[in-house]
Coordinates of C-alpha atoms in Angstrom, one line a residue:
X160 CA -2.1 -13.1 -9.9
X161 CA 0.9 -13.4 -12.1
X162 CA -0.9 -11.7 -15.0
X163 CA -1.7 -8.8 -12.7
X164 CA 1.8 -8.4 -11.3
X165 CA 3.6 -8.8 -14.6
X166 CA 1.7 -5.7 -16.0
X167 CA 4.0 -3.7 -13.7
X168 CA 7.2 -4.8 -15.5
X169 CA 6.5 -2.4 -18.4
X170 CA 9.7 -0.5 -19.4
X171 CA 11.9 -3.1 -17.7
X172 CA 10.9 -5.9 -20.1
X173 CA 14.2 -5.6 -21.9
X174 CA 16.2 -6.1 -18.7
X175 CA 14.0 -9.0 -17.8
X176 CA 14.6 -10.7 -21.1
X177 CA 18.4 -9.9 -21.2
X178 CA 18.9 -11.4 -17.8
X179 CA 18.0 -15.1 -18.7
X180 CA 19.8 -14.7 -22.0
X181 CA 23.1 -13.7 -20.2
X182 CA 22.4 -16.5 -17.6
X183 CA 22.1 -19.1 -20.5
X184 CA 25.4 -18.0 -22.0
X185 CA 27.0 -18.1 -18.5
X186 CA 25.7 -21.7 -17.9
X187 CA 26.9 -23.0 -21.3
X188 CA 30.4 -21.7 -20.6
X189 CA 30.5 -23.1 -17.1
X190 CA 29.4 -26.5 -18.4
X191 CA 32.3 -26.5 -20.9
X192 CA 34.9 -25.8 -18.1
X193 CA 34.9 -29.4 -16.6
X194 CA 35.1 -30.9 -20.1
X195 CA 38.2 -28.9 -20.9
X196 CA 39.6 -29.7 -17.5
X197 CA 39.1 -33.5 -18.2
X198 CA 41.0 -33.2 -21.5
X199 CA 43.8 -31.3 -19.8
X200 CA 44.2 -34.1 -17.2
X201 CA 44.1 -36.8 -19.8
X202 CA 46.6 -35.2 -22.1
X203 CA 49.1 -34.3 -19.4
X204 CA 51.9 -36.8 -19.9
X205 CA 54.7 -34.9 -18.2
X206 CA 56.7 -34.7 -21.4
X207 CA 55.5 -31.3 -22.7
X208 CA 53.9 -28.1 -21.5
X209 CA 51.9 -27.8 -24.7
X210 CA 48.6 -29.3 -23.3
X211 CA 48.8 -27.2 -20.2
X212 CA 49.3 -24.0 -22.3
X213 CA 46.6 -25.0 -24.8
X214 CA 43.9 -26.0 -22.4
X215 CA 44.9 -23.4 -19.8
X216 CA 44.3 -20.6 -22.4
X217 CA 41.0 -22.2 -23.3
X218 CA 40.0 -22.4 -19.7
X219 CA 41.0 -18.8 -19.0
X220 CA 39.0 -17.5 -22.0
X221 CA 35.9 -19.6 -21.0
X222 CA 36.2 -18.4 -17.4
X223 CA 36.6 -14.8 -18.4
X224 CA 33.5 -14.8 -20.7
X225 CA 31.5 -16.7 -18.0
X226 CA 32.4 -13.9 -15.6
X227 CA 31.4 -11.2 -18.1
X228 CA 28.0 -12.8 -18.8
X229 CA 27.5 -13.5 -15.0
X230 CA 28.2 -9.8 -14.3
X231 CA 25.8 -8.6 -17.0
X232 CA 23.1 -11.0 -15.8
X233 CA 23.4 -9.7 -12.3
X234 CA 23.3 -6.0 -13.5
X235 CA 20.2 -6.6 -15.6
X236 CA 18.5 -8.6 -12.9
X237 CA 19.0 -5.8 -10.4
X238 CA 17.7 -3.3 -12.9
X239 CA 14.6 -5.4 -13.7
X240 CA 13.7 -6.3 -10.1
X241 CA 14.2 -2.8 -8.7
X242 CA 12.3 -1.3 -11.5
X243 CA 9.5 -3.9 -11.2
X244 CA 9.2 -3.0 -7.5
X245 CA 9.2 0.7 -8.3
X246 CA 6.3 0.2 -10.7
X247 CA 4.4 -2.1 -8.3
X248 CA 4.6 0.5 -5.5
X249 CA 3.6 3.3 -7.9
X250 CA 0.6 1.2 -9.3
X251 CA -0.5 0.4 -5.7
X252 CA -0.2 4.0 -4.6
X253 CA -2.1 5.3 -7.7
X254 CA -4.8 2.6 -7.2
X255 CA -5.2 3.6 -3.5
X256 CA -5.7 7.2 -4.5
X257 CA -8.9 6.2 -6.4
X258 CA -10.2 4.2 -3.4
X259 CA -13.3 5.4 -1.6
X260 CA -13.6 5.5 2.2
X261 CA -15.3 2.2 2.1
X262 CA -12.4 0.6 0.1
X263 CA -9.9 1.9 2.7
X264 CA -12.1 0.5 5.5
X265 CA -12.2 -2.8 3.7
X266 CA -8.4 -3.2 3.5
X267 CA -7.4 -1.1 6.5
X268 CA -4.6 1.5 6.4
X269 CA -2.0 -0.7 8.1
X270 CA -2.6 -3.5 5.7
X271 CA -2.2 -1.2 2.7
X272 CA 1.1 0.0 4.1
X273 CA 2.4 -3.5 4.6
X274 CA 1.5 -4.4 1.0
X275 CA 3.3 -1.4 -0.4
X276 CA 6.5 -2.1 1.7
X277 CA 7.1 -5.7 3.0
X278 CA 5.0 -7.4 0.3
X279 CA 6.5 -5.5 -2.6
X280 CA 10.0 -6.2 -1.2
X281 CA 9.3 -10.0 -1.1
X282 CA 8.0 -9.9 -4.7
X283 CA 11.0 -7.9 -5.8
X284 CA 13.5 -10.4 -4.3
X285 CA 11.6 -13.4 -5.7
X286 CA 11.4 -11.8 -9.2
X287 CA 15.2 -11.3 -9.2
X288 CA 15.7 -14.9 -8.3
X289 CA 13.2 -16.1 -10.8
X290 CA 14.7 -14.3 -13.8
X291 CA 18.2 -15.3 -12.8
X292 CA 18.6 -18.3 -10.5
X293 CA 15.3 -20.0 -11.5
X294 CA 16.5 -19.8 -15.1
X295 CA 20.0 -20.9 -14.3
X296 CA 19.0 -23.9 -12.3
X297 CA 17.1 -26.0 -15.0
X298 CA 19.6 -25.0 -17.6
X299 CA 22.5 -26.0 -15.5
X300 CA 20.9 -29.3 -14.6
X301 CA 20.0 -30.1 -18.2
X302 CA 23.4 -29.2 -19.6
X303 CA 25.3 -31.0 -16.8
X304 CA 23.2 -34.2 -17.1
X305 CA 23.7 -34.2 -20.9
X306 CA 27.4 -33.8 -20.4
X307 CA 27.5 -36.6 -17.8
X308 CA 25.5 -38.9 -20.2
X309 CA 28.0 -38.1 -23.0
X310 CA 30.8 -39.3 -20.7
X311 CA 29.1 -42.3 -18.9
X312 CA 25.4 -43.2 -19.1
X313 CA 25.7 -45.5 -16.1
X314 CA 27.2 -42.8 -13.8
X315 CA 24.7 -40.3 -15.0
X316 CA 21.9 -42.5 -13.6
X317 CA 23.0 -41.5 -10.1
X318 CA 22.0 -37.9 -10.8
X319 CA 18.9 -38.8 -12.6
X320 CA 17.7 -40.7 -9.5
X321 CA 18.7 -38.1 -7.0
X322 CA 17.2 -35.0 -8.9
X323 CA 13.5 -36.0 -8.6
X324 CA 14.0 -37.0 -4.9
X325 CA 15.4 -33.6 -4.1
X326 CA 12.7 -31.8 -6.2
X327 CA 9.9 -33.7 -4.4
X328 CA 11.4 -32.8 -1.0
X329 CA 11.6 -29.1 -2.0
X330 CA 8.1 -29.0 -3.3
X331 CA 6.7 -30.8 -0.2
X332 CA 8.4 -28.4 2.2
X333 CA 7.2 -25.4 0.1
X334 CA 3.6 -26.5 0.0
X335 CA 3.6 -27.1 3.8
X336 CA 5.1 -23.7 4.5
X337 CA 2.9 -21.6 2.2
X338 CA -0.2 -21.5 4.6
X339 CA 2.1 -20.4 7.4
X340 CA 3.3 -17.4 5.5
X341 CA -0.3 -16.6 4.7
X342 CA -1.0 -16.4 8.4
X343 CA 2.2 -14.4 9.1
X344 CA 1.2 -11.6 6.7
X345 CA -2.2 -11.2 8.4
X346 CA -0.4 -10.9 11.7
X347 CA 2.1 -8.4 10.1
X348 CA -1.0 -6.2 9.3
X349 CA -2.0 -6.4 13.0
X350 CA 1.6 -5.5 14.1
X351 CA 1.7 -2.5 11.7
X352 CA -1.7 -1.4 12.9
X353 CA -0.4 -1.4 16.5
X354 CA 2.6 0.7 15.5
X355 CA 0.5 3.1 13.5
X356 CA -2.0 3.6 16.2
X357 CA 0.7 4.1 18.8
X358 CA 2.7 6.6 16.8
X359 CA -0.3 8.6 15.6
X360 CA -1.7 8.8 19.1
X361 CA 1.5 9.1 21.1
X362 CA 0.3 12.3 22.8
X363 CA -2.8 10.5 24.1
X364 CA -0.7 7.5 25.1
X365 CA 1.6 9.6 27.2
X366 CA -1.2 11.7 28.6
X367 CA -2.9 8.6 30.0
X368 CA 0.4 7.0 31.0
X369 CA -0.4 3.9 28.8
X370 CA 3.1 3.2 27.6
X371 CA 3.2 -0.2 29.4
X372 CA -0.1 -1.3 28.0
X373 CA 1.0 -0.3 24.4
X374 CA 4.3 -2.1 24.9
X375 CA 2.5 -5.3 26.0
X376 CA 0.1 -5.1 23.0
X377 CA 3.0 -4.6 20.6
X378 CA 5.0 -7.4 22.3
X379 CA 2.1 -9.8 21.9
X380 CA 1.7 -9.0 18.2
X381 CA 5.5 -9.2 17.6
X382 CA 5.6 -12.6 19.4
X383 CA 2.9 -14.0 17.2
X384 CA 4.7 -13.0 14.0
X385 CA 8.0 -14.4 15.5
X386 CA 6.4 -17.7 16.4
X387 CA 4.9 -18.2 12.9
X388 CA 8.2 -17.2 11.2
X389 CA 10.1 -19.6 13.5
X390 CA 7.8 -22.5 12.5
X391 CA 8.3 -21.7 8.8
X392 CA 12.1 -21.2 9.1
X393 CA 12.4 -24.5 11.0
X394 CA 10.8 -26.4 8.1
X395 CA 12.7 -24.4 5.5
X396 CA 16.0 -25.1 7.4
X397 CA 15.6 -28.8 6.4
X398 CA 16.5 -27.8 2.8
X399 CA 20.2 -27.4 3.6
X400 CA 20.8 -30.8 5.3
X401 CA 18.8 -32.6 2.7
X402 CA 20.8 -31.0 0.0
X403 CA 24.2 -31.6 1.6
X404 CA 23.3 -35.3 2.2
X405 CA 22.4 -35.8 -1.4
X406 CA 25.6 -34.0 -2.6
X407 CA 27.8 -36.2 -0.4
X408 CA 26.0 -39.4 -1.3
X409 CA 26.2 -38.5 -5.0
X410 CA 30.0 -37.7 -4.8
X411 CA 30.7 -41.0 -2.9
X412 CA 28.7 -43.0 -5.4
X413 CA 30.3 -41.3 -8.4
X414 CA 33.8 -41.8 -7.0
X415 CA 33.2 -45.4 -6.0
X416 CA 31.6 -46.6 -9.3
X417 CA 33.8 -44.4 -11.4
X418 CA 36.9 -45.9 -9.8
X419 CA 35.6 -49.4 -10.4
X420 CA 34.9 -48.7 -14.0
X421 CA 38.4 -47.2 -14.5
X422 CA 40.1 -50.2 -12.8
X423 CA 37.9 -52.7 -14.5
X424 CA 38.4 -51.4 -18.0
X425 CA 42.0 -50.3 -17.5
X426 CA 41.0 -46.7 -18.4
X427 CA 39.4 -47.6 -21.8
X428 CA 35.8 -47.0 -20.7
X429 CA 36.4 -44.1 -18.4
X430 CA 39.5 -42.0 -17.9
X431 CA 40.8 -40.2 -14.8
X432 CA 40.0 -36.9 -16.4
X433 CA 36.5 -37.9 -17.3
X434 CA 35.9 -39.1 -13.7
X435 CA 37.1 -35.7 -12.5
X436 CA 34.7 -34.0 -14.9
X437 CA 31.8 -36.2 -13.7
X438 CA 32.5 -35.2 -10.1
X439 CA 32.6 -31.5 -11.2
X440 CA 29.3 -31.9 -13.0
X441 CA 27.8 -33.6 -10.0
X442 CA 28.8 -30.7 -7.8
X443 CA 27.3 -28.3 -10.3
X444 CA 24.0 -30.2 -10.5
X445 CA 23.6 -30.5 -6.7
X446 CA 24.8 -27.1 -5.8
X447 CA 22.4 -25.7 -8.4
X448 CA 19.6 -27.7 -6.6
X449 CA 20.8 -26.0 -3.4
X450 CA 20.3 -22.6 -5.1
X451 CA 16.9 -23.8 -6.2
X452 CA 16.0 -24.4 -2.6
X453 CA 16.7 -20.8 -1.8
X454 CA 14.4 -19.8 -4.7
X455 CA 11.7 -22.0 -3.3
X456 CA 12.0 -20.3 0.1
X457 CA 11.7 -16.8 -1.4
X458 CA 8.9 -17.8 -3.8
X459 CA 6.9 -19.4 -0.9
X460 CA 7.0 -16.0 0.8
X461 CA 6.4 -14.0 -2.4
X462 CA 3.4 -16.1 -3.4
X463 CA 1.3 -14.8 -0.5
X464 CA 2.7 -11.3 -0.9
X465 CA 1.9 -11.4 -4.6
X466 CA -1.7 -12.4 -3.9
X467 CA -2.1 -9.6 -1.4
X468 CA -0.7 -7.1 -3.9
X469 CA -2.9 -8.4 -6.7
X470 CA -5.9 -8.2 -4.5
X471 CA -5.4 -4.5 -4.2
X472 CA -4.6 -4.0 -7.9
X473 CA -7.6 -6.0 -9.0
X474 CA -10.0 -4.4 -6.5
X475 CA -12.7 -2.4 -8.2
X476 CA -13.6 0.7 -6.2
X477 CA -17.2 0.9 -5.2
X478 CA -17.1 4.6 -6.3
X479 CA -16.1 5.4 -9.9
X480 CA -16.8 8.2 -12.3
X481 CA -19.5 7.4 -14.9
X482 CA -18.5 7.5 -18.5
X483 CA -19.0 11.0 -19.9
X484 CA -20.0 12.2 -16.4
X485 CA -21.3 15.7 -15.9
X486 CA -18.4 18.1 -15.4
X487 CA -20.2 21.3 -14.4
X488 CA -22.0 22.0 -11.1
X489 CA -24.1 25.0 -11.9
X490 CA -25.1 26.0 -8.3
X491 CA -25.1 24.8 -4.7
X492 CA -28.6 23.3 -4.5
X493 CA -28.7 20.0 -2.5
X494 CA -31.6 17.6 -2.2
X495 CA -31.9 14.3 -0.4
X496 CA -34.8 12.1 -1.6
X497 CA -35.7 9.1 0.6
X498 CA -32.0 8.5 1.3
X499 CA -31.0 5.5 3.4
X500 CA -27.4 4.4 3.9
X501 CA -25.4 1.7 5.6
X502 CA -21.7 1.1 5.5
X503 CA -21.8 -2.6 4.6
X504 CA -24.2 -3.8 2.0
X505 CA -26.5 -6.5 3.3
X506 CA -25.3 -6.3 7.0
X507 CA -25.8 -4.0 9.9
X508 CA -28.4 -1.4 10.7
X509 CA -28.9 1.7 8.5
X510 CA -26.7 4.6 9.5
X511 CA -29.2 6.9 7.8
X512 CA -32.9 6.2 7.4
X513 CA -35.3 7.8 4.9
X514 CA -33.8 11.3 4.8
X515 CA -35.8 13.9 2.9
X516 CA -34.1 17.3 2.7
X517 CA -34.0 20.3 0.3
X518 CA -31.3 23.1 0.6
X519 CA -31.4 26.0 -1.8
X520 CA -28.2 27.6 -3.3
X521 CA -26.6 30.1 -1.0
X522 CA -28.4 28.9 2.1
X523 CA -26.7 28.3 5.4
X524 CA -27.7 25.1 7.1
X525 CA -26.8 24.1 10.6
X526 CA -26.8 20.4 11.8
X527 CA -26.6 19.4 15.4
X528 CA -27.1 16.0 17.1
X529 CA -25.5 13.7 19.6
X530 CA -22.5 11.5 19.0
X531 CA -23.4 8.7 16.6
X532 CA -26.4 10.5 15.1
X533 CA -24.9 10.2 11.6
X534 CA -24.3 13.9 11.0
X535 CA -20.9 13.3 9.3
X536 CA -22.3 10.4 7.3
X537 CA -25.0 12.7 5.9
X538 CA -22.6 15.3 4.5
X539 CA -20.2 12.7 3.2
X540 CA -22.9 11.6 0.7
X541 CA -23.0 15.1 -0.9
X542 CA -19.4 14.9 -2.1
X543 CA -19.9 11.2 -2.8
X544 CA -17.3 9.9 -0.4
X545 CA -19.8 7.1 0.0
X546 CA -22.7 6.1 -2.2
X547 CA -26.3 6.0 -0.9
X548 CA -27.8 2.5 -0.3
X549 CA -31.3 3.7 -1.2
X550 CA -32.7 6.9 -2.6
X551 CA -30.9 9.8 -4.3
X552 CA -28.6 12.7 -3.4
X553 CA -29.0 15.6 -5.9
X554 CA -26.6 18.5 -6.4
X555 CA -27.8 21.2 -8.7
X556 CA -30.7 19.0 -9.6
X557 CA -28.6 16.1 -10.8
X558 CA -27.8 12.8 -9.0
X559 CA -24.3 12.9 -7.6
X560 CA -23.6 9.5 -9.3
X561 CA -24.0 11.2 -12.7
X562 CA -21.2 13.7 -12.1
X563 CA -17.5 13.2 -12.9
X564 CA -16.0 12.6 -9.4
X565 CA -13.2 15.1 -9.7
X566 CA -15.6 17.8 -11.0
X567 CA -18.1 17.2 -8.2
X568 CA -15.5 17.2 -5.4
X569 CA -13.9 20.4 -6.8
X570 CA -17.2 22.2 -6.2
X571 CA -17.9 20.6 -2.8
X572 CA -15.2 21.7 -0.3
X573 CA -15.3 19.7 2.9
X574 CA -13.5 20.6 6.1
X575 CA -13.6 17.3 7.9
X576 CA -13.7 16.7 11.6
X577 CA -10.2 15.2 11.4
X578 CA -8.5 17.4 8.8
X579 CA -4.7 17.3 8.7
X580 CA -2.0 19.6 7.5
X581 CA 1.0 18.2 5.6
X582 CA 4.7 18.9 6.1
X583 CA 5.7 22.0 4.2
X584 CA 5.1 25.7 4.4
X585 CA 1.7 27.4 5.2
X586 CA 1.6 28.5 1.5
X587 CA 2.1 25.0 0.3
X588 CA -0.7 23.7 2.5
X589 CA -3.1 26.4 1.5
X590 CA -2.4 25.7 -2.2
X591 CA -3.9 22.3 -1.9
X592 CA -7.2 24.2 -2.5
X593 CA -5.8 25.9 -5.6
X594 CA -2.3 25.2 -6.9
X595 CA -2.3 28.4 -8.9
X596 CA -3.5 30.8 -6.2
X597 CA -1.7 34.0 -5.8
X598 CA -0.2 35.3 -2.6
X599 CA -3.0 37.9 -2.4
X600 CA -5.6 35.2 -2.7
X601 CA -4.0 33.3 0.1
X602 CA -4.1 36.3 2.4
X603 CA -7.8 37.0 1.5
X604 CA -9.0 33.5 2.4
X605 CA -6.9 33.5 5.5
X606 CA -8.6 36.7 6.6
X607 CA -12.0 35.1 5.9
X608 CA -11.0 32.1 8.1
X609 CA -9.5 34.4 10.8
X610 CA -6.1 32.8 10.2
X611 CA -4.2 35.8 8.9
X612 CA -3.8 37.3 12.4
X613 CA -1.8 34.4 13.9
X614 CA 0.1 33.7 10.6
X615 CA 1.4 37.3 10.6
X616 CA 2.8 36.7 14.2
X617 CA 5.0 33.9 13.0
X618 CA 8.6 35.0 12.1
X619 CA 8.4 33.5 8.6
X620 CA 4.7 34.4 8.2
X621 CA 3.2 32.5 5.3
X622 CA 6.5 30.7 4.7
X623 CA 6.4 29.2 8.2
X624 CA 7.1 25.4 8.0
X625 CA 4.3 23.2 9.2
X626 CA 5.4 19.8 10.6
X627 CA 3.7 16.6 9.6
X628 CA 0.0 16.6 10.7
X629 CA 0.3 20.2 11.8
X630 CA 2.0 19.2 15.1
X631 CA 3.5 22.7 15.6
X632 CA 0.3 24.6 15.5
X633 CA -2.7 24.6 17.9
X634 CA -6.0 22.8 17.2
X635 CA -7.8 26.1 16.5
X636 CA -5.0 27.3 14.2
X637 CA -5.1 24.1 12.3
X638 CA -8.9 24.3 11.8
X639 CA -8.7 27.9 10.5
X640 CA -5.9 26.9 8.0
X641 CA -8.0 24.0 6.8
X642 CA -11.0 26.3 6.4
X643 CA -8.9 28.8 4.4
X644 CA -7.6 25.9 2.3
X645 CA -11.2 24.8 1.5
X646 CA -12.2 28.4 0.6
X647 CA -9.5 28.6 -2.0
X648 CA -11.4 26.0 -4.1
X649 CA -14.1 28.7 -4.5
X650 CA -16.7 25.9 -4.0
X651 CA -20.4 26.0 -4.7
X652 CA -20.9 24.0 -1.5
X653 CA -18.9 24.5 1.7
X654 CA -19.2 21.9 4.4
X655 CA -17.8 22.5 7.9
X656 CA -17.8 19.2 9.9
X657 CA -17.4 20.5 13.5
X658 CA -14.4 22.4 12.2
X659 CA -14.7 25.4 14.5
X660 CA -14.9 23.3 17.7
X661 CA -11.3 24.4 18.7
X662 CA -11.8 28.1 18.2
X663 CA -13.4 30.5 20.7
X664 CA -16.9 31.7 20.2
X665 CA -15.8 35.2 19.1
X666 CA -13.6 33.8 16.3
X667 CA -16.4 31.4 15.4
X668 CA -18.8 34.3 15.0
X669 CA -16.3 36.3 12.9
X670 CA -15.8 33.3 10.6
X671 CA -19.6 32.9 10.1
X672 CA -20.0 36.7 9.5
X673 CA -17.2 36.6 6.8
X674 CA -18.9 33.7 5.1
X675 CA -22.2 35.5 5.0
X676 CA -20.6 38.7 3.6
X677 CA -18.0 37.3 1.3
X678 CA -19.5 34.1 -0.2
X679 CA -23.2 34.7 -0.1
X680 CA -23.9 32.4 -3.2
X681 CA -22.0 29.5 -1.7
X682 CA -24.2 26.9 0.1
X683 CA -22.8 26.5 3.6
X684 CA -23.5 23.4 5.8
X685 CA -22.2 23.6 9.3
X686 CA -22.1 20.7 11.7
X687 CA -21.5 21.8 15.3
X688 CA -22.0 21.0 18.9
X689 CA -22.4 24.7 20.0
X690 CA -25.8 26.2 19.4
X691 CA -24.1 29.6 18.8
X692 CA -22.4 28.2 15.7
X693 CA -25.7 27.4 14.0
X694 CA -28.4 29.7 15.5
X695 CA -28.1 32.3 12.7
X696 CA -28.5 29.6 10.0
X697 CA -31.4 29.8 7.5
X698 CA -32.3 26.2 8.5
X699 CA -31.2 24.0 11.4
X700 CA -31.5 20.2 11.4
X701 CA -31.5 18.1 14.5
X702 CA -30.4 14.5 14.0
X703 CA -30.9 11.5 16.2
X704 CA -30.2 7.9 15.4
X705 CA -29.7 8.5 11.7
X706 CA -32.9 10.5 11.2
X707 CA -33.9 14.2 11.0
X708 CA -36.1 14.6 14.0
X709 CA -36.4 18.4 14.0
X710 CA -36.1 21.0 11.3
X711 CA -36.5 24.8 11.2
X712 CA -35.0 28.1 12.2
X713 CA -33.6 28.8 15.6
X714 CA -36.7 30.6 16.8
X715 CA -39.0 27.8 15.5
X716 CA -37.0 25.0 17.1
X717 CA -36.8 26.8 20.5
X718 CA -40.5 27.2 20.4
X719 CA -41.0 23.5 19.8
X720 CA -39.4 22.7 23.2
X721 CA -37.7 19.6 21.8
X722 CA -34.2 18.3 21.6
X723 CA -32.9 21.5 20.2
X724 CA -34.4 23.6 23.0
X725 CA -32.9 21.2 25.6
X726 CA -29.4 21.7 24.1
X727 CA -29.9 25.5 23.8
X728 CA -31.3 25.8 27.4
X729 CA -28.4 23.6 28.7
X730 CA -25.7 25.7 27.0
X731 CA -27.3 29.0 27.9
X732 CA -27.5 28.0 31.6
X733 CA -23.9 26.9 31.5
X734 CA -22.8 30.3 30.2
X735 CA -24.9 32.1 32.8
X736 CA -23.3 29.9 35.5
X737 CA -19.9 30.9 34.3

């Protein structure tokens, strides 16, 4: 885990190295202050101001340089930790961009959001403490103990006994709390999932008046997180009283035994100034241990967060481009050879079973079937959004797994069932298909997708701002913009996954006619519920339970009097009734 995370330090290595260096210099200077104070006390006789001026100047210089190095260490620590967090978020984001649909399903969207936000923040805070406070603590303890031993070995034994007791208490609490934090972050994922679902589907929630139900669901998830955090915080709260008890016990023992030594030796074995410095060193040691307890708290949280981040960074996507993959798709031929597929290897039923299919370049293929018949699953294999479990999917005569992923997907444009628009202008959304497209090209594809008419009615036309998710346009308008965006790619294969369901039949017919006339060489695969959307196709597939159960032209399938005819007859009678 540490090896994985530390790769993200990169350009902030210098700041990460300078921080402990400045901290070390700060600690050395702080440890010299009590020693100078002891000499000042011992040399003050009341006869002259010379000792006060001499040691006062030394103390001022030491304090000033200690402040300078402390400020520099804080500055470098902030730079290193914030930069480290920036790189971590960037590495996570870039890694997720390469994930397949199966990888996203494995982690869940809400969990990935938590890892990029809460978990990275925890690691950032812990990293800052580690390179600063975790370095300062052992150095302060070592230097302070050495100083106390140079003054009085017997008194220093008090600290040598207390330090391992405190360390054992801290480690014990930390080990006990760590599993609780592991549970907390899993529940954080559930909490974020509740929020994400609610916000994304807020219109549905309000339409069905389910606000109270969603509130109770959120409240339950929030209470579970709160309860686990409360358990952990109750245990971690023991750090402070344990530390304070040890500090006061140590100061009492140092004062008691120090006073006895001074009185017993008449000040020859231990002076008043040295006793004062011993007390100061004791406070430094034990207050440093108190700071260490804070580090343990943060590290306890960050350990689980770091594991979750490393899990994503180390995850190997199930879909990768082959080395020296094919970069050219010559035409839009598609062939399925004994293809079977299931979402999780080794578990569950097959979503697709023994699919054999051949589509020639330029053909228009319609696919219909009931909900859950695996229509979408079938077309997702063409652009390799998932990999087949058995068999082969061929594009232009080559297995899709032999293609460079980017090259393949650039030639297979998919207008998914749940396409979204992004915040920005219509032009910016359309240019997802081709960043270099001219304004004339934008207008041309929008005319093909029957989108130009409504765009021209907007006051700002193609510069109209689209809100996140396309919230300020209708479902039909959103679908037509997504079709236009896909056409800009000039693909060899165009897949429409029920992407004209929100447009009227007239507009649907105009879109299909434009496809036939303007892009005759592009293979067009249309998934639809309306028979009218596919009846002019060169070939129609009827799917049921992951299999192709009927195949042929509209006339052939009607003549078979099967599933297709039943759907056609039902929709025809519905129209006549209207």
